[in-house]
Amino acid sequence: MSGGQRRGFVRDNGLTLFFGLLFVLALVGQVVSGVALYNAQAVADGVDRISTAQYLLSSDFAVDVAENWQSEYLQFFLYVFATVWLVQRGSPESKEPGKEGTESDEDQRVGEHARAGSPRWARSRGWRLALFSRSLGIVMGAFFLASWAAQSVAGRAAYDEQQLRQLQEPVSWVGYLGTADFWNRTMQNWQSEFLAVASMCALSIYLRQRGSPESKPVGAAHTDTGVEG
């Protein structure tokens, strides 16, 4: 790939690359701080310290990562489906009131209304079109369920480890699903995601960010809905 092609690739994929880099840096930061926190607690409990490699394979690291991932994917899963049927007048994150629902084939450019650049499955009918028409929500939902399941498995292992340190009985996976630890980990992430989405929907009615597609144009009326800057 030539220099010009590389620059073009970075420019065309800058948003994904930027947040991908932030993800890696934040994950590294989580590992460094997580090892320090784990070892500080290990010293207090009178057990052996662990290396960074051991921490990466630990249930503590796995559950911390999984519980954050599942809440993020839940946020997008619900948002993708909720915005099909629910509207917020004045928000660029919403369709205009009166356009609730899955919209017509013409609006969605499917079947005979597909255009030259439309994906192949958008031109088809039957299960292919039905699946492709909901593929974003389905994949987000699958990621949420997979990461939530991972959280429950890793969380149970971390919980049992703590139980054994305190000379208490470990619990089964089903038993862990009924513990306050599992639901506290879950709810503390869910509430923050729901608040963030609600805040974005409401604040974007009255506030602006020039040049951002997540904002209305600076001069747009507060009641304008579904327009991007």
JSON list of C-alpha atoms in Angstrom, two decimals:
[
{"chain": "A", "resi": 1, "resn": "MET", "atom": "CA", "xyz": [0.00, 0.00, 0.00]},
{"chain": "A", "resi": 2, "resn": "SER", "atom": "CA", "xyz": [1.48, 3.33, -1.05]},
{"chain": "A", "resi": 3, "resn": "GLY", "atom": "CA", "xyz": [1.73, 6.40, 1.16]},
{"chain": "A", "resi": 4, "resn": "GLY", "atom": "CA", "xyz": [-1.24, 8.02, -0.56]},
{"chain": "A", "resi": 5, "resn": "GLN", "atom": "CA", "xyz": [-3.33, 4.90, -0.20]},
{"chain": "A", "resi": 6, "resn": "ARG", "atom": "CA", "xyz": [-2.43, 4.64, 3.49]},
{"chain": "A", "resi": 7, "resn": "ARG", "atom": "CA", "xyz": [-3.40, 8.26, 4.07]},
{"chain": "A", "resi": 8, "resn": "GLY", "atom": "CA", "xyz": [-6.63, 7.68, 2.18]},
{"chain": "A", "resi": 9, "resn": "PHE", "atom": "CA", "xyz": [-7.38, 4.58, 4.24]},
{"chain": "A", "resi": 10, "resn": "VAL", "atom": "CA", "xyz": [-6.75, 6.42, 7.52]},
{"chain": "A", "resi": 11, "resn": "ARG", "atom": "CA", "xyz": [-8.90, 9.36, 6.42]},
{"chain": "A", "resi": 12, "resn": "ASP", "atom": "CA", "xyz": [-11.77, 7.16, 5.23]},
{"chain": "A", "resi": 13, "resn": "ASN", "atom": "CA", "xyz": [-11.71, 5.03, 8.38]},
{"chain": "A", "resi": 14, "resn": "GLY", "atom": "CA", "xyz": [-10.60, 7.66, 10.87]},
{"chain": "A", "resi": 15, "resn": "LEU", "atom": "CA", "xyz": [-13.59, 7.35, 13.21]},
{"chain": "A", "resi": 16, "resn": "THR", "atom": "CA", "xyz": [-13.25, 3.58, 13.64]},
{"chain": "A", "resi": 17, "resn": "LEU", "atom": "CA", "xyz": [-9.45, 3.76, 13.93]},
{"chain": "A", "resi": 18, "resn": "PHE", "atom": "CA", "xyz": [-9.65, 6.57, 16.51]},
{"chain": "A", "resi": 19, "resn": "PHE", "atom": "CA", "xyz": [-12.04, 4.74, 18.80]},
{"chain": "A", "resi": 20, "resn": "GLY", "atom": "CA", "xyz": [-10.24, 1.45, 18.20]},
{"chain": "A", "resi": 21, "resn": "LEU", "atom": "CA", "xyz": [-7.01, 3.04, 19.40]},
{"chain": "A", "resi": 22, "resn": "LEU", "atom": "CA", "xyz": [-8.75, 4.54, 22.44]},
{"chain": "A", "resi": 23, "resn": "PHE", "atom": "CA", "xyz": [-10.17, 1.08, 23.20]},
{"chain": "A", "resi": 24, "resn": "VAL", "atom": "CA", "xyz": [-6.70, -0.50, 23.14]},
{"chain": "A", "resi": 25, "resn": "LEU", "atom": "CA", "xyz": [-5.19, 2.25, 25.32]},
{"chain": "A", "resi": 26, "resn": "ALA", "atom": "CA", "xyz": [-8.05, 2.04, 27.81]},
{"chain": "A", "resi": 27, "resn": "LEU", "atom": "CA", "xyz": [-7.77, -1.75, 27.93]},
{"chain": "A", "resi": 28, "resn": "VAL", "atom": "CA", "xyz": [-4.04, -1.52, 28.62]},
{"chain": "A", "resi": 29, "resn": "GLY", "atom": "CA", "xyz": [-4.75, 1.01, 31.34]},
{"chain": "A", "resi": 30, "resn": "GLN", "atom": "CA", "xyz": [-7.33, -1.31, 32.84]},
{"chain": "A", "resi": 31, "resn": "VAL", "atom": "CA", "xyz": [-4.82, -4.18, 32.88]},
{"chain": "A", "resi": 32, "resn": "VAL", "atom": "CA", "xyz": [-2.11, -2.10, 34.57]},
{"chain": "A", "resi": 33, "resn": "SER", "atom": "CA", "xyz": [-4.43, -0.73, 37.24]},
{"chain": "A", "resi": 34, "resn": "GLY", "atom": "CA", "xyz": [-6.20, -4.06, 37.61]},
{"chain": "A", "resi": 35, "resn": "VAL", "atom": "CA", "xyz": [-2.97, -5.92, 38.38]},
{"chain": "A", "resi": 36, "resn": "ALA", "atom": "CA", "xyz": [-2.04, -3.32, 40.98]},
{"chain": "A", "resi": 37, "resn": "LEU", "atom": "CA", "xyz": [-5.48, -3.49, 42.60]},
{"chain": "A", "resi": 38, "resn": "TYR", "atom": "CA", "xyz": [-5.54, -7.30, 42.57]},
{"chain": "A", "resi": 39, "resn": "ASN", "atom": "CA", "xyz": [-2.08, -7.58, 44.13]},
{"chain": "A", "resi": 40, "resn": "ALA", "atom": "CA", "xyz": [-2.88, -4.99, 46.79]},
{"chain": "A", "resi": 41, "resn": "GLN", "atom": "CA", "xyz": [-5.92, -7.04, 47.78]},
{"chain": "A", "resi": 42, "resn": "ALA", "atom": "CA", "xyz": [-3.86, -10.26, 47.62]},
{"chain": "A", "resi": 43, "resn": "VAL", "atom": "CA", "xyz": [-1.33, -8.83, 50.09]},
{"chain": "A", "resi": 44, "resn": "ALA", "atom": "CA", "xyz": [-4.17, -7.80, 52.41]},
{"chain": "A", "resi": 45, "resn": "ASP", "atom": "CA", "xyz": [-5.67, -11.31, 52.19]},
{"chain": "A", "resi": 46, "resn": "GLY", "atom": "CA", "xyz": [-2.32, -13.00, 52.73]},
{"chain": "A", "resi": 47, "resn": "VAL", "atom": "CA", "xyz": [-2.19, -14.77, 49.34]},
{"chain": "A", "resi": 48, "resn": "ASP", "atom": "CA", "xyz": [0.37, -14.74, 46.54]},
{"chain": "A", "resi": 49, "resn": "ARG", "atom": "CA", "xyz": [0.69, -11.83, 44.13]},
{"chain": "A", "resi": 50, "resn": "ILE", "atom": "CA", "xyz": [0.24, -12.52, 40.41]},
{"chain": "A", "resi": 51, "resn": "SER", "atom": "CA", "xyz": [1.94, -11.41, 37.21]},
{"chain": "A", "resi": 52, "resn": "THR", "atom": "CA", "xyz": [0.32, -9.43, 34.42]},
{"chain": "A", "resi": 53, "resn": "ALA", "atom": "CA", "xyz": [0.04, -12.60, 32.30]},
{"chain": "A", "resi": 54, "resn": "GLN", "atom": "CA", "xyz": [-1.71, -14.40, 35.13]},
{"chain": "A", "resi": 55, "resn": "TYR", "atom": "CA", "xyz": [-4.06, -11.45, 35.61]},
{"chain": "A", "resi": 56, "resn": "LEU", "atom": "CA", "xyz": [-5.04, -11.53, 31.93]},
{"chain": "A", "resi": 57, "resn": "LEU", "atom": "CA", "xyz": [-6.16, -15.14, 32.43]},
{"chain": "A", "resi": 58, "resn": "SER", "atom": "CA", "xyz": [-7.94, -14.44, 35.70]},
{"chain": "A", "resi": 59, "resn": "SER", "atom": "CA", "xyz": [-11.68, -14.36, 36.31]},
{"chain": "A", "resi": 60, "resn": "ASP", "atom": "CA", "xyz": [-11.35, -10.88, 37.81]},
{"chain": "A", "resi": 61, "resn": "PHE", "atom": "CA", "xyz": [-10.13, -9.43, 34.52]},
{"chain": "A", "resi": 62, "resn": "ALA", "atom": "CA", "xyz": [-12.64, -11.39, 32.46]},
{"chain": "A", "resi": 63, "resn": "VAL", "atom": "CA", "xyz": [-15.66, -10.32, 34.49]},
{"chain": "A", "resi": 64, "resn": "ASP", "atom": "CA", "xyz": [-14.62, -6.66, 34.54]},
{"chain": "A", "resi": 65, "resn": "VAL", "atom": "CA", "xyz": [-14.27, -6.61, 30.76]},
{"chain": "A", "resi": 66, "resn": "ALA", "atom": "CA", "xyz": [-17.41, -8.63, 30.06]},
{"chain": "A", "resi": 67, "resn": "GLU", "atom": "CA", "xyz": [-19.67, -6.58, 32.33]},
{"chain": "A", "resi": 68, "resn": "ASN", "atom": "CA", "xyz": [-18.70, -3.39, 30.51]},
{"chain": "A", "resi": 69, "resn": "TRP", "atom": "CA", "xyz": [-19.05, -4.90, 27.05]},
{"chain": "A", "resi": 70, "resn": "GLN", "atom": "CA", "xyz": [-22.49, -6.34, 27.72]},
{"chain": "A", "resi": 71, "resn": "SER", "atom": "CA", "xyz": [-23.88, -3.00, 28.88]},
{"chain": "A", "resi": 72, "resn": "GLU", "atom": "CA", "xyz": [-22.52, -1.19, 25.83]},
{"chain": "A", "resi": 73, "resn": "TYR", "atom": "CA", "xyz": [-23.97, -3.70, 23.40]},
{"chain": "A", "resi": 74, "resn": "LEU", "atom": "CA", "xyz": [-27.28, -3.66, 25.29]},
{"chain": "A", "resi": 75, "resn": "GLN", "atom": "CA", "xyz": [-27.37, 0.11, 24.85]},
{"chain": "A", "resi": 76, "resn": "PHE", "atom": "CA", "xyz": [-26.93, -0.10, 21.09]},
{"chain": "A", "resi": 77, "resn": "PHE", "atom": "CA", "xyz": [-29.23, -3.11, 20.74]},
{"chain": "A", "resi": 78, "resn": "LEU", "atom": "CA", "xyz": [-32.09, -1.31, 22.50]},
{"chain": "A", "resi": 79, "resn": "TYR", "atom": "CA", "xyz": [-31.37, 1.97, 20.73]},
{"chain": "A", "resi": 80, "resn": "VAL", "atom": "CA", "xyz": [-31.41, 0.38, 17.27]},
{"chain": "A", "resi": 81, "resn": "PHE", "atom": "CA", "xyz": [-34.81, -1.21, 17.90]},
{"chain": "A", "resi": 82, "resn": "ALA", "atom": "CA", "xyz": [-36.35, 1.56, 20.02]},
{"chain": "A", "resi": 83, "resn": "THR", "atom": "CA", "xyz": [-35.70, 4.20, 17.35]},
{"chain": "A", "resi": 84, "resn": "VAL", "atom": "CA", "xyz": [-37.77, 2.18, 14.88]},
{"chain": "A", "resi": 85, "resn": "TRP", "atom": "CA", "xyz": [-40.94, 2.82, 16.87]},
{"chain": "A", "resi": 86, "resn": "LEU", "atom": "CA", "xyz": [-40.21, 5.66, 19.30]},
{"chain": "A", "resi": 87, "resn": "VAL", "atom": "CA", "xyz": [-39.48, 9.30, 18.42]},
{"chain": "A", "resi": 88, "resn": "GLN", "atom": "CA", "xyz": [-38.22, 12.39, 20.21]},
{"chain": "A", "resi": 89, "resn": "ARG", "atom": "CA", "xyz": [-39.34, 15.65, 18.65]},
{"chain": "A", "resi": 90, "resn": "GLY", "atom": "CA", "xyz": [-36.42, 18.00, 18.11]},
{"chain": "A", "resi": 91, "resn": "SER", "atom": "CA", "xyz": [-33.67, 15.37, 18.39]},
{"chain": "A", "resi": 92, "resn": "PRO", "atom": "CA", "xyz": [-31.29, 14.56, 15.51]},
{"chain": "A", "resi": 93, "resn": "GLU", "atom": "CA", "xyz": [-31.14, 11.04, 16.98]},
{"chain": "A", "resi": 94, "resn": "SER", "atom": "CA", "xyz": [-34.81, 10.46, 16.14]},
{"chain": "A", "resi": 95, "resn": "LYS", "atom": "CA", "xyz": [-36.99, 10.06, 13.08]},
{"chain": "A", "resi": 96, "resn": "GLU", "atom": "CA", "xyz": [-39.65, 12.69, 12.56]},
{"chain": "A", "resi": 97, "resn": "PRO", "atom": "CA", "xyz": [-42.92, 12.14, 14.44]},
{"chain": "A", "resi": 98, "resn": "GLY", "atom": "CA", "xyz": [-45.35, 10.30, 12.17]},
{"chain": "A", "resi": 99, "resn": "LYS", "atom": "CA", "xyz": [-42.65, 8.14, 10.59]},
{"chain": "A", "resi": 100, "resn": "GLU", "atom": "CA", "xyz": [-42.63, 5.48, 13.30]},
{"chain": "A", "resi": 101, "resn": "GLY", "atom": "CA", "xyz": [-42.32, 1.90, 12.10]},
{"chain": "A", "resi": 102, "resn": "THR", "atom": "CA", "xyz": [-40.27, -0.06, 9.59]},
{"chain": "A", "resi": 103, "resn": "GLU", "atom": "CA", "xyz": [-41.09, 2.31, 6.69]},
{"chain": "A", "resi": 104, "resn": "SER", "atom": "CA", "xyz": [-41.98, 1.42, 3.11]},
{"chain": "A", "resi": 105, "resn": "ASP", "atom": "CA", "xyz": [-39.84, -0.58, 0.67]},
{"chain": "A", "resi": 106, "resn": "GLU", "atom": "CA", "xyz": [-39.36, 2.61, -1.34]},
{"chain": "A", "resi": 107, "resn": "ASP", "atom": "CA", "xyz": [-38.08, 4.53, 1.69]},
{"chain": "A", "resi": 108, "resn": "GLN", "atom": "CA", "xyz": [-35.75, 1.65, 2.56]},
{"chain": "A", "resi": 109, "resn": "ARG", "atom": "CA", "xyz": [-34.56, 1.13, -1.04]},
{"chain": "A", "resi": 110, "resn": "VAL", "atom": "CA", "xyz": [-35.24, -2.62, -1.08]},
{"chain": "A", "resi": 111, "resn": "GLY", "atom": "CA", "xyz": [-36.57, -5.02, -3.70]},
{"chain": "A", "resi": 112, "resn": "GLU", "atom": "CA", "xyz": [-37.51, -3.25, -6.89]},
{"chain": "A", "resi": 113, "resn": "HIS", "atom": "CA", "xyz": [-36.63, 0.07, -5.24]},
{"chain": "A", "resi": 114, "resn": "ALA", "atom": "CA", "xyz": [-32.97, -0.91, -4.72]},
{"chain": "A", "resi": 115, "resn": "ARG", "atom": "CA", "xyz": [-30.37, 1.34, -6.30]},
{"chain": "A", "resi": 116, "resn": "ALA", "atom": "CA", "xyz": [-27.15, 0.64, -8.17]},
{"chain": "A", "resi": 117, "resn": "GLY", "atom": "CA", "xyz": [-25.04, 0.60, -5.03]},
{"chain": "A", "resi": 118, "resn": "SER", "atom": "CA", "xyz": [-27.53, -1.24, -2.83]},
{"chain": "A", "resi": 119, "resn": "PRO", "atom": "CA", "xyz": [-26.28, -4.44, -1.12]},
{"chain": "A", "resi": 120, "resn": "ARG", "atom": "CA", "xyz": [-27.16, -7.67, -2.96]},
{"chain": "A", "resi": 121, "resn": "TRP", "atom": "CA", "xyz": [-29.42, -8.95, -0.19]},
{"chain": "A", "resi": 122, "resn": "ALA", "atom": "CA", "xyz": [-31.37, -5.66, -0.27]},
{"chain": "A", "resi": 123, "resn": "ARG", "atom": "CA", "xyz": [-32.43, -6.62, -3.81]},
{"chain": "A", "resi": 124, "resn": "SER", "atom": "CA", "xyz": [-33.70, -10.04, -2.76]},
{"chain": "A", "resi": 125, "resn": "ARG", "atom": "CA", "xyz": [-36.91, -11.16, -1.11]},
{"chain": "A", "resi": 126, "resn": "GLY", "atom": "CA", "xyz": [-37.87, -13.68, 1.53]},
{"chain": "A", "resi": 127, "resn": "TRP", "atom": "CA", "xyz": [-35.61, -14.66, 4.44]},
{"chain": "A", "resi": 128, "resn": "ARG", "atom": "CA", "xyz": [-32.50, -12.99, 3.02]},
{"chain": "A", "resi": 129, "resn": "LEU", "atom": "CA", "xyz": [-34.13, -9.57, 2.98]},
{"chain": "A", "resi": 130, "resn": "ALA", "atom": "CA", "xyz": [-35.82, -10.13, 6.33]},
{"chain": "A", "resi": 131, "resn": "LEU", "atom": "CA", "xyz": [-32.51, -11.13, 7.92]},
{"chain": "A", "resi": 132, "resn": "PHE", "atom": "CA", "xyz": [-30.46, -8.36, 6.33]},
{"chain": "A", "resi": 133, "resn": "SER", "atom": "CA", "xyz": [-33.13, -5.79, 7.23]},
{"chain": "A", "resi": 134, "resn": "ARG", "atom": "CA", "xyz": [-32.60, -6.59, 10.92]},
{"chain": "A", "resi": 135, "resn": "SER", "atom": "CA", "xyz": [-28.96, -7.65, 10.85]},
{"chain": "A", "resi": 136, "resn": "LEU", "atom": "CA", "xyz": [-27.59, -4.71, 12.87]},
{"chain": "A", "resi": 137, "resn": "GLY", "atom": "CA", "xyz": [-29.96, -5.23, 15.76]},
{"chain": "A", "resi": 138, "resn": "ILE", "atom": "CA", "xyz": [-29.53, -9.00, 15.66]},
{"chain": "A", "resi": 139, "resn": "VAL", "atom": "CA", "xyz": [-25.74, -8.81, 15.82]},
{"chain": "A", "resi": 140, "resn": "MET", "atom": "CA", "xyz": [-25.81, -6.20, 18.59]},
{"chain": "A", "resi": 141, "resn": "GLY", "atom": "CA", "xyz": [-28.24, -8.41, 20.51]},
{"chain": "A", "resi": 142, "resn": "ALA", "atom": "CA", "xyz": [-26.06, -11.47, 19.99]},
{"chain": "A", "resi": 143, "resn": "PHE", "atom": "CA", "xyz": [-22.97, -9.60, 21.22]},
{"chain": "A", "resi": 144, "resn": "PHE", "atom": "CA", "xyz": [-24.93, -8.47, 24.28]},
{"chain": "A", "resi": 145, "resn": "LEU", "atom": "CA", "xyz": [-26.12, -11.99, 25.15]},
{"chain": "A", "resi": 146, "resn": "ALA", "atom": "CA", "xyz": [-22.67, -13.50, 24.55]},
{"chain": "A", "resi": 147, "resn": "SER", "atom": "CA", "xyz": [-20.89, -10.92, 26.71]},
{"chain": "A", "resi": 148, "resn": "TRP", "atom": "CA", "xyz": [-23.57, -11.15, 29.43]},
{"chain": "A", "resi": 149, "resn": "ALA", "atom": "CA", "xyz": [-23.14, -14.92, 29.47]},
{"chain": "A", "resi": 150, "resn": "ALA", "atom": "CA", "xyz": [-19.36, -14.45, 29.70]},
{"chain": "A", "resi": 151, "resn": "GLN", "atom": "CA", "xyz": [-19.89, -12.04, 32.58]},
{"chain": "A", "resi": 152, "resn": "SER", "atom": "CA", "xyz": [-21.98, -14.61, 34.44]},
{"chain": "A", "resi": 153, "resn": "VAL", "atom": "CA", "xyz": [-19.39, -17.36, 34.00]},
{"chain": "A", "resi": 154, "resn": "ALA", "atom": "CA", "xyz": [-16.38, -15.22, 34.88]},
{"chain": "A", "resi": 155, "resn": "GLY", "atom": "CA", "xyz": [-18.30, -13.47, 37.64]},
{"chain": "A", "resi": 156, "resn": "ARG", "atom": "CA", "xyz": [-19.17, -16.77, 39.23]},
{"chain": "A", "resi": 157, "resn": "ALA", "atom": "CA", "xyz": [-15.50, -17.83, 39.18]},
{"chain": "A", "resi": 158, "resn": "ALA", "atom": "CA", "xyz": [-14.40, -14.53, 40.74]},
{"chain": "A", "resi": 159, "resn": "TYR", "atom": "CA", "xyz": [-17.19, -14.74, 43.32]},
{"chain": "A", "resi": 160, "resn": "ASP", "atom": "CA", "xyz": [-16.27, -18.32, 44.28]},
{"chain": "A", "resi": 161, "resn": "GLU", "atom": "CA", "xyz": [-12.62, -17.33, 44.61]},
{"chain": "A", "resi": 162, "resn": "GLN", "atom": "CA", "xyz": [-13.62, -14.63, 47.07]},
{"chain": "A", "resi": 163, "resn": "GLN", "atom": "CA", "xyz": [-15.90, -17.07, 48.90]},
{"chain": "A", "resi": 164, "resn": "LEU", "atom": "CA", "xyz": [-13.04, -19.53, 49.34]},
{"chain": "A", "resi": 165, "resn": "ARG", "atom": "CA", "xyz": [-10.72, -16.79, 50.61]},
{"chain": "A", "resi": 166, "resn": "GLN", "atom": "CA", "xyz": [-13.30, -16.07, 53.29]},
{"chain": "A", "resi": 167, "resn": "LEU", "atom": "CA", "xyz": [-13.71, -19.81, 54.03]},
{"chain": "A", "resi": 168, "resn": "GLN", "atom": "CA", "xyz": [-17.27, -19.83, 52.69]},
{"chain": "A", "resi": 169, "resn": "GLU", "atom": "CA", "xyz": [-19.01, -22.25, 50.37]},
{"chain": "A", "resi": 170, "resn": "PRO", "atom": "CA", "xyz": [-18.77, -21.60, 46.59]},
{"chain": "A", "resi": 171, "resn": "VAL", "atom": "CA", "xyz": [-21.98, -21.37, 44.57]},
{"chain": "A", "resi": 172, "resn": "SER", "atom": "CA", "xyz": [-23.18, -22.96, 41.36]},
{"chain": "A", "resi": 173, "resn": "TRP", "atom": "CA", "xyz": [-23.58, -20.96, 38.15]},
{"chain": "A", "resi": 174, "resn": "VAL", "atom": "CA", "xyz": [-27.37, -20.93, 38.59]},
{"chain": "A", "resi": 175, "resn": "GLY", "atom": "CA", "xyz": [-26.91, -19.93, 42.21]},
{"chain": "A", "resi": 176, "resn": "TYR", "atom": "CA", "xyz": [-24.63, -17.07, 41.20]},
{"chain": "A", "resi": 177, "resn": "LEU", "atom": "CA", "xyz": [-27.31, -15.69, 38.88]},
{"chain": "A", "resi": 178, "resn": "GLY", "atom": "CA", "xyz": [-29.44, -15.06, 41.94]},
{"chain": "A", "resi": 179, "resn": "THR", "atom": "CA", "xyz": [-26.75, -13.29, 43.94]},
{"chain": "A", "resi": 180, "resn": "ALA", "atom": "CA", "xyz": [-26.57, -9.59, 44.67]},
{"chain": "A", "resi": 181, "resn": "ASP", "atom": "CA", "xyz": [-23.03, -9.57, 43.22]},
{"chain": "A", "resi": 182, "resn": "PHE", "atom": "CA", "xyz": [-24.24, -10.54, 39.72]},
{"chain": "A", "resi": 183, "resn": "TRP", "atom": "CA", "xyz": [-27.12, -8.07, 39.64]},
{"chain": "A", "resi": 184, "resn": "ASN", "atom": "CA", "xyz": [-25.11, -5.26, 41.21]},
{"chain": "A", "resi": 185, "resn": "ARG", "atom": "CA", "xyz": [-22.44, -5.67, 38.51]},
{"chain": "A", "resi": 186, "resn": "THR", "atom": "CA", "xyz": [-25.19, -5.69, 35.89]},
{"chain": "A", "resi": 187, "resn": "MET", "atom": "CA", "xyz": [-27.36, -2.83, 37.09]},
{"chain": "A", "resi": 188, "resn": "GLN", "atom": "CA", "xyz": [-24.54, -0.39, 37.83]},
{"chain": "A", "resi": 189, "resn": "ASN", "atom": "CA", "xyz": [-23.60, -0.58, 34.15]},
{"chain": "A", "resi": 190, "resn": "TRP", "atom": "CA", "xyz": [-27.12, -0.57, 32.74]},
{"chain": "A", "resi": 191, "resn": "GLN", "atom": "CA", "xyz": [-28.24, 2.54, 34.60]},
{"chain": "A", "resi": 192, "resn": "SER", "atom": "CA", "xyz": [-25.29, 4.56, 33.30]},
{"chain": "A", "resi": 193, "resn": "GLU", "atom": "CA", "xyz": [-25.94, 3.49, 29.69]},
{"chain": "A", "resi": 194, "resn": "PHE", "atom": "CA", "xyz": [-29.64, 4.35, 29.87]},
{"chain": "A", "resi": 195, "resn": "LEU", "atom": "CA", "xyz": [-28.87, 7.74, 31.41]},
{"chain": "A", "resi": 196, "resn": "ALA", "atom": "CA", "xyz": [-26.31, 8.52, 28.69]},
{"chain": "A", "resi": 197, "resn": "VAL", "atom": "CA", "xyz": [-28.77, 7.72, 25.88]},
{"chain": "A", "resi": 198, "resn": "ALA", "atom": "CA", "xyz": [-31.61, 9.67, 27.46]},
{"chain": "A", "resi": 199, "resn": "SER", "atom": "CA", "xyz": [-29.29, 12.64, 28.04]},
{"chain": "A", "resi": 200, "resn": "MET", "atom": "CA", "xyz": [-28.07, 12.60, 24.43]},
{"chain": "A", "resi": 201, "resn": "CYS", "atom": "CA", "xyz": [-31.62, 12.48, 23.06]},
{"chain": "A", "resi": 202, "resn": "ALA", "atom": "CA", "xyz": [-32.78, 15.36, 25.25]},
{"chain": "A", "resi": 203, "resn": "LEU", "atom": "CA", "xyz": [-29.72, 17.63, 25.18]},
{"chain": "A", "resi": 204, "resn": "SER", "atom": "CA", "xyz": [-29.36, 17.38, 21.39]},
{"chain": "A", "resi": 205, "resn": "ILE", "atom": "CA", "xyz": [-32.72, 19.15, 21.08]},
{"chain": "A", "resi": 206, "resn": "TYR", "atom": "CA", "xyz": [-31.37, 22.39, 22.56]},
{"chain": "A", "resi": 207, "resn": "LEU", "atom": "CA", "xyz": [-27.58, 22.17, 22.27]},
{"chain": "A", "resi": 208, "resn": "ARG", "atom": "CA", "xyz": [-25.36, 22.05, 19.16]},
{"chain": "A", "resi": 209, "resn": "GLN", "atom": "CA", "xyz": [-21.93, 20.80, 18.09]},
{"chain": "A", "resi": 210, "resn": "ARG", "atom": "CA", "xyz": [-20.96, 22.44, 14.83]},
{"chain": "A", "resi": 211, "resn": "GLY", "atom": "CA", "xyz": [-19.94, 19.97, 12.13]},
{"chain": "A", "resi": 212, "resn": "SER", "atom": "CA", "xyz": [-21.05, 16.84, 13.97]},
{"chain": "A", "resi": 213, "resn": "PRO", "atom": "CA", "xyz": [-23.65, 14.50, 12.42]},
{"chain": "A", "resi": 214, "resn": "GLU", "atom": "CA", "xyz": [-24.80, 13.79, 15.97]},
{"chain": "A", "resi": 215, "resn": "SER", "atom": "CA", "xyz": [-25.97, 17.41, 16.22]},
{"chain": "A", "resi": 216, "resn": "LYS", "atom": "CA", "xyz": [-28.45, 19.51, 14.30]},
{"chain": "A", "resi": 217, "resn": "PRO", "atom": "CA", "xyz": [-27.09, 22.45, 12.29]},
{"chain": "A", "resi": 218, "resn": "VAL", "atom": "CA", "xyz": [-26.30, 25.33, 14.64]},
{"chain": "A", "resi": 219, "resn": "GLY", "atom": "CA", "xyz": [-29.12, 27.43, 13.20]},
{"chain": "A", "resi": 220, "resn": "ALA", "atom": "CA", "xyz": [-31.74, 24.67, 13.16]},
{"chain": "A", "resi": 221, "resn": "ALA", "atom": "CA", "xyz": [-34.89, 25.23, 15.19]},
{"chain": "A", "resi": 222, "resn": "HIS", "atom": "CA", "xyz": [-35.23, 23.35, 18.45]},
{"chain": "A", "resi": 223, "resn": "THR", "atom": "CA", "xyz": [-38.28, 21.57, 17.04]},
{"chain": "A", "resi": 224, "resn": "ASP", "atom": "CA", "xyz": [-36.45, 20.30, 13.91]},
{"chain": "A", "resi": 225, "resn": "THR", "atom": "CA", "xyz": [-36.23, 16.51, 14.11]},
{"chain": "A", "resi": 226, "resn": "GLY", "atom": "CA", "xyz": [-33.96, 14.01, 12.39]},
{"chain": "A", "resi": 227, "resn": "VAL", "atom": "CA", "xyz": [-31.72, 16.63, 10.74]},
{"chain": "A", "resi": 228, "resn": "GLU", "atom": "CA", "xyz": [-27.94, 16.41, 10.99]},
{"chain": "A", "resi": 229, "resn": "GLY", "atom": "CA", "xyz": [-25.27, 19.11, 11.05]}
]
